[in-house]
Tab-separated table of C-alpha atoms in Angstrom:
chain	number	residue	atom	x	y	z
O	24	MET	CA	-0.119	0.106	0.030
O	25	LYS	CA	2.897	2.374	0.997
O	26	HIS	CA	4.609	1.718	-2.382
O	27	ASN	CA	1.378	2.341	-4.379
O	28	LEU	CA	0.753	5.630	-2.639
O	29	ILE	CA	4.289	6.696	-3.442
O	30	LEU	CA	3.640	5.737	-7.008
O	31	LEU	CA	0.436	7.643	-7.080
O	32	ILE	CA	2.333	10.780	-5.722
O	33	ILE	CA	4.728	10.644	-8.451
O	34	LEU	CA	2.365	10.216	-11.275
O	35	TYR	CA	0.400	13.207	-10.064
O	36	ALA	CA	3.636	15.151	-9.750
O	37	ILE	CA	4.490	14.314	-13.419
O	38	ALA	CA	1.036	15.078	-14.657
O	39	GLY	CA	1.140	18.464	-12.936
O	40	ASN	CA	4.657	19.063	-14.476
O	41	VAL	CA	3.159	18.274	-18.125
O	42	THR	CA	0.232	20.457	-17.441
O	43	ALA	CA	2.537	23.357	-16.340
O	44	GLN	CA	4.558	22.946	-19.403
O	45	GLU	CA	1.702	22.934	-21.702
O	46	SER	CA	0.185	26.238	-20.246
O	47	LYS	CA	3.509	28.097	-20.053
O	48	ALA	CA	3.147	31.481	-21.237
O	49	TYR	CA	5.767	32.393	-23.895
O	50	LEU	CA	4.701	35.668	-24.951
O	51	VAL	CA	1.323	36.871	-23.540
O	52	ALA	CA	1.313	38.414	-20.100
O	53	GLU	CA	-0.463	41.281	-18.321
O	54	GLY	CA	1.362	44.466	-18.214
O	55	LYS	CA	4.059	43.400	-21.064
O	56	GLN	CA	4.913	46.082	-23.665
O	57	TRP	CA	6.713	46.323	-26.917
O	58	ALA	CA	8.350	49.450	-28.312
O	59	VAL	CA	8.586	49.418	-32.145
O	60	CYS	CA	10.219	51.992	-34.505
O	61	VAL	CA	8.230	52.214	-37.736
O	62	ASN	CA	9.799	53.875	-40.836
O	63	THR	CA	7.789	54.746	-43.910
O	64	PHE	CA	8.581	54.967	-47.622
O	65	LYS	CA	8.675	58.847	-47.180
O	66	GLY	CA	11.822	58.639	-44.830
O	67	GLU	CA	9.714	59.336	-41.797
O	68	TYR	CA	9.718	57.307	-38.641
O	69	TRP	CA	7.971	57.353	-35.302
O	70	THR	CA	7.552	54.869	-32.430
O	71	GLU	CA	4.608	52.735	-31.252
O	72	THR	CA	4.296	51.218	-27.990
O	73	TYR	CA	2.073	48.283	-27.439
O	74	ARG	CA	0.989	47.095	-24.050
O	75	LEU	CA	-1.403	44.073	-23.014
O	76	GLN	CA	-3.636	45.362	-20.243
O	77	GLY	CA	-6.937	43.908	-19.110
O	78	ASP	CA	-9.170	40.899	-20.359
O	79	THR	CA	-11.921	40.300	-22.747
O	80	VAL	CA	-13.895	37.368	-23.898
O	81	ILE	CA	-14.281	36.564	-27.387
O	82	SER	CA	-16.254	33.513	-28.705
O	83	GLY	CA	-15.663	32.050	-25.196
O	84	LYS	CA	-11.987	32.512	-25.216
O	85	THR	CA	-10.181	34.913	-22.994
O	86	TYR	CA	-7.929	37.508	-24.876
O	87	LYS	CA	-5.553	40.266	-23.479
O	88	ILE	CA	-6.602	43.739	-24.599
O	89	GLU	CA	-3.703	45.367	-26.671
O	90	HIS	CA	-3.219	49.148	-26.187
O	91	ILE	CA	-1.172	51.499	-28.276
O	92	SER	CA	0.580	54.793	-27.563
O	93	ARG	CA	2.781	56.894	-29.627
O	94	TYR	CA	4.458	58.480	-26.417
O	95	GLU	CA	7.098	56.976	-24.418
O	96	ASP	CA	5.175	57.873	-21.125
O	97	LEU	CA	2.201	56.133	-22.389
O	98	SER	CA	0.121	59.285	-21.908
O	99	ASP	CA	-2.074	58.827	-25.133
O	100	MET	CA	-2.466	55.123	-24.593
O	101	LYS	CA	-5.846	53.543	-25.836
O	102	PRO	CA	-7.062	50.252	-27.100
O	103	SER	CA	-5.481	49.469	-30.522
O	104	GLY	CA	-8.653	47.172	-31.264
O	105	ARG	CA	-6.566	43.922	-31.462
O	106	TYR	CA	-6.850	41.082	-28.995
O	107	ILE	CA	-4.303	38.509	-27.983
O	108	ARG	CA	-4.487	35.149	-26.367
O	109	GLU	CA	-2.077	32.138	-25.874
O	110	GLU	CA	-2.891	28.546	-25.445
O	111	ASN	CA	-0.258	25.596	-25.326
O	112	GLY	CA	2.440	27.479	-26.943
O	113	LYS	CA	0.193	28.794	-29.715
O	114	VAL	CA	-0.362	32.656	-29.965
O	115	TYR	CA	-3.519	33.820	-31.430
O	116	SER	CA	-4.737	37.293	-32.664
O	117	ILE	CA	-8.115	38.808	-33.639
O	118	THR	CA	-9.046	42.357	-34.305
O	119	ASP	CA	-12.123	44.598	-34.500
O	120	LYS	CA	-11.872	44.985	-38.289
O	121	ASP	CA	-10.842	41.300	-38.837
O	122	GLN	CA	-12.863	38.741	-36.929
O	123	ARG	CA	-10.698	35.718	-38.376
O	124	ASN	CA	-8.782	34.281	-35.560
O	125	ASP	CA	-5.131	34.205	-36.857
O	126	PHE	CA	-1.735	32.774	-35.588
O	127	VAL	CA	0.829	35.112	-34.298
O	128	PHE	CA	3.336	32.345	-33.741
O	129	ASP	CA	3.416	28.655	-32.860
O	130	TYR	CA	6.080	27.658	-30.446
O	131	ALA	CA	5.206	23.945	-30.710
O	132	MET	CA	6.464	23.925	-34.098
O	133	GLU	CA	9.278	21.498	-35.067
O	134	ILE	CA	11.856	22.182	-37.509
O	135	GLY	CA	10.583	21.811	-41.065
O	136	ASP	CA	7.067	22.773	-40.054
O	137	THR	CA	5.351	25.610	-41.976
O	138	LEU	CA	2.834	28.055	-40.299
O	139	CYS	CA	0.241	29.760	-42.765
O	140	TYR	CA	-1.191	33.017	-41.923
O	141	ASN	CA	-4.741	34.413	-43.053
O	142	PRO	CA	-4.683	36.557	-46.226
O	143	GLY	CA	-3.922	40.131	-45.396
O	144	ILE	CA	-6.955	42.383	-45.132
O	145	ASP	CA	-6.733	46.274	-45.428
O	146	TYR	CA	-8.284	49.050	-43.458
O	147	TYR	CA	-11.398	49.110	-45.866
O	148	GLY	CA	-11.916	45.173	-45.181
O	149	ASN	CA	-10.583	44.173	-48.583
O	150	VAL	CA	-8.905	40.728	-48.370
O	151	HIS	CA	-5.532	40.353	-50.176
O	152	ASN	CA	-5.182	37.414	-52.803
O	153	HIS	CA	-1.944	35.992	-51.283
O	154	PHE	CA	-1.278	34.286	-47.873
O	155	GLN	CA	1.817	34.612	-45.918
O	156	CYS	CA	3.709	31.700	-44.363
O	157	ILE	CA	6.835	30.960	-42.423
O	158	ARG	CA	8.984	27.812	-41.918
O	159	LEU	CA	10.934	26.858	-38.914
O	160	VAL	CA	14.637	26.190	-40.110
O	161	ALA	CA	16.516	26.138	-36.587
O	162	VAL	CA	16.056	26.365	-32.819
O	163	ARG	CA	18.766	27.619	-30.709
O	164	ASP	CA	19.358	29.099	-27.331
O	165	THR	CA	20.175	32.872	-27.035
O	166	VAL	CA	20.593	35.567	-24.511
O	167	MET	CA	19.169	38.856	-25.441
O	168	PRO	CA	21.583	41.968	-25.438
O	169	ASN	CA	20.966	44.575	-22.646
O	170	GLY	CA	18.185	42.632	-21.182
O	171	ASP	CA	17.602	40.320	-18.160
O	172	GLY	CA	20.383	37.864	-19.091
O	173	LEU	CA	18.138	34.852	-19.273
O	174	VAL	CA	18.554	32.011	-21.734
O	175	ARG	CA	15.749	31.767	-24.216
O	176	LYS	CA	14.780	29.756	-27.168
O	177	CYS	CA	15.348	31.371	-30.482
O	178	TYR	CA	13.035	30.316	-33.326
O	179	ASP	CA	14.804	30.832	-36.732
O	180	VAL	CA	12.197	31.017	-39.527
O	181	GLU	CA	12.128	31.587	-43.356
O	182	GLU	CA	9.429	33.734	-44.873
O	183	GLY	CA	7.386	32.962	-48.001
O	184	PHE	CA	4.020	32.878	-49.857
O	185	PHE	CA	1.347	30.425	-49.947
O	186	ASP	CA	-0.243	30.180	-53.402
O	187	SER	CA	-2.003	27.492	-55.319
O	188	GLY	CA	-1.371	24.853	-52.546
O	189	ASP	CA	2.349	25.451	-52.171
O	190	CYS	CA	4.533	27.602	-50.075
O	191	GLN	CA	7.082	29.604	-52.029
O	192	PHE	CA	9.997	30.619	-49.824
O	193	THR	CA	12.106	33.720	-50.405
O	194	GLY	CA	15.289	32.837	-48.504
O	195	VAL	CA	14.890	35.582	-46.059
O	196	THR	CA	15.193	34.373	-42.352
O	197	TYR	CA	14.585	36.131	-39.044
O	198	SER	CA	13.975	35.104	-35.518
O	199	CYS	CA	10.986	34.646	-33.091
O	200	ILE	CA	12.431	34.627	-29.469
O	201	GLU	CA	10.647	33.031	-26.625
O	202	ASP	CA	9.046	35.702	-24.333
O	203	ILE	CA	10.157	38.495	-26.768
O	204	GLY	CA	8.474	37.941	-30.147
O	205	PHE	CA	9.617	38.755	-33.625
O	206	GLU	CA	12.986	40.625	-33.867
O	207	TYR	CA	11.439	43.155	-36.283
O	208	TRP	CA	7.776	43.371	-35.128
O	209	GLY	CA	7.534	42.041	-31.559
O	210	LEU	CA	4.107	40.933	-30.812
O	211	SER	CA	2.802	41.658	-34.459
O	212	THR	CA	2.754	39.131	-37.126
O	213	PRO	CA	5.141	39.096	-39.859
O	214	GLN	CA	4.638	41.898	-42.799
O	215	ILE	CA	6.146	39.470	-45.392
O	216	GLY	CA	6.710	41.322	-48.863
O	217	ILE	CA	5.722	44.853	-47.702
O	218	ASP	CA	7.641	47.487	-49.740
O	219	GLY	CA	8.359	51.030	-48.764
O	220	SER	CA	8.200	50.627	-44.959
O	221	TRP	CA	9.785	48.592	-42.084
O	222	SER	CA	9.582	48.288	-38.408
O	223	TYR	CA	12.188	47.419	-35.755
O	224	LEU	CA	11.779	46.148	-32.199
O	225	LEU	CA	13.237	48.600	-29.571
O	226	TYR	CA	12.502	46.893	-26.441
O	227	VAL	CA	10.385	44.555	-24.647
O	228	LYS	CA	9.374	45.119	-20.821
O	229	GLN	CA	7.391	43.315	-18.261
O	230	ASP	CA	6.158	45.865	-15.822
O	231	ASN	CA	9.586	47.646	-14.827
O	232	THR	CA	11.738	44.708	-15.913
O	233	MET	CA	13.710	45.155	-19.263
O	234	LEU	CA	13.577	41.949	-21.013
O	235	TYR	CA	15.175	42.869	-24.244
O	236	GLN	CA	16.690	46.155	-25.654
O	237	SER	CA	18.089	46.588	-29.192
O	238	PHE	CA	21.765	46.848	-29.888
O	239	ASP	CA	21.044	50.474	-30.834
O	240	LYS	CA	20.923	53.005	-28.136
O	241	VAL	CA	17.807	54.840	-28.699
O	242	LEU	CA	17.280	58.695	-27.947
O	243	TRP	CA	13.614	59.882	-27.858
O	244	LYS	CA	12.837	63.260	-29.517
O	245	ASP	CA	9.761	65.026	-29.109
O	246	ASN	CA	8.136	61.984	-27.832
O	247	THR	CA	7.374	60.779	-31.468
O	248	ALA	CA	10.873	60.742	-33.098
O	249	LEU	CA	13.970	58.684	-32.613
O	250	GLU	CA	17.705	58.895	-33.237
O	251	TYR	CA	20.076	55.871	-33.202
O	252	ILE	CA	23.712	56.093	-31.991
O	253	LYS	CA	25.136	52.877	-33.441
O	254	TYR	CA	28.026	50.972	-31.699
O	255	ASP	CA	29.918	48.053	-32.726
O	256	ARG	CA	28.564	44.711	-31.718
O	257	ILE	CA	32.047	43.598	-30.687
O	258	ASP	CA	31.188	45.499	-27.334
O	259	ALA	CA	28.379	43.185	-26.618
O	260	PRO	CA	28.649	41.652	-23.401
O	261	TYR	CA	29.597	37.954	-22.671
O	262	TYR	CA	27.300	35.582	-20.841
O	263	ASP	CA	28.115	32.191	-19.379
O	264	LEU	CA	25.781	29.195	-20.341
O	265	GLN	CA	23.385	29.820	-17.411
O	266	GLY	CA	22.595	33.324	-18.566
O	267	ARG	CA	24.967	35.234	-16.192
O	268	LYS	CA	26.936	38.229	-17.429
O	269	VAL	CA	30.725	37.715	-17.411
O	270	ALA	CA	32.801	40.966	-17.099
O	271	ASN	CA	36.166	39.331	-17.869
O	272	PRO	CA	35.789	35.999	-19.631
O	273	THR	CA	38.631	33.406	-19.636
O	274	ARG	CA	38.906	29.983	-21.293
O	275	GLY	CA	35.469	28.494	-21.979
O	276	ILE	CA	32.195	28.607	-23.781
O	277	TYR	CA	30.127	31.756	-23.780
O	278	ILE	CA	27.198	33.441	-25.298
O	279	LYS	CA	27.711	36.757	-27.029
O	280	ASP	CA	25.386	38.583	-29.572
O	281	GLY	CA	22.841	35.641	-29.126
O	282	LYS	CA	25.559	32.949	-30.254
O	283	LYS	CA	27.844	30.613	-28.727
O	284	VAL	CA	31.600	31.549	-28.802
O	285	VAL	CA	34.798	29.586	-27.627
O	286	ILE	CA	37.771	31.559	-25.985
O	287	ASP	CA	40.726	29.418	-26.121
């Protein structure tokens, strides 16, 4: 009887651990915010900060409400009309104008898997004719620069288009980082093939904790404009394999600029 009781306790512990892993939040959390620099074909640029705050229920599912601000102090923050939820590693998005439930990312993908997005829809409600898709090509561990020093999974994906039943890939790759989002868009979905504009993830915060900050030192000007001060990535700090910052690395294996390096 005693052995059976011990076995039952172990089985419950294993089941609880599996449940905890399945429900792990990779991206969506209350109070989390992303700052993105947006540049247009006119050469203009501005910042947009997105913050998850509050819940709403849509079709029986609970979503976080996304808010948007053009000011660093969030003084003009208001709901963006987009809602985000996460379930078993899958991140979903829905908007007031587009009621189709769509993926942001699927952290349960394996190398070689493809994720297809809904066809794009413009502000007038017109649906585009092409689909966007990404294919997972690699998974690695990384430490984000100027952040909290934690080791996170980095999912390298190749972008493509879905047409006539087949995905046509462009050869362009970028990363989606666990707990951070896409390196260019953050919490937003990829904008594949969009000419004349681009966006660049500046930082990710969880309340007052900086999870990630770009290699570029960012200066805010007049709340809505940015200036960049570039510095060489050779100055990026070293981290050990436990994610701890190392001031004076000696011989061994370290993580620098998100990659493993060996010092002989």
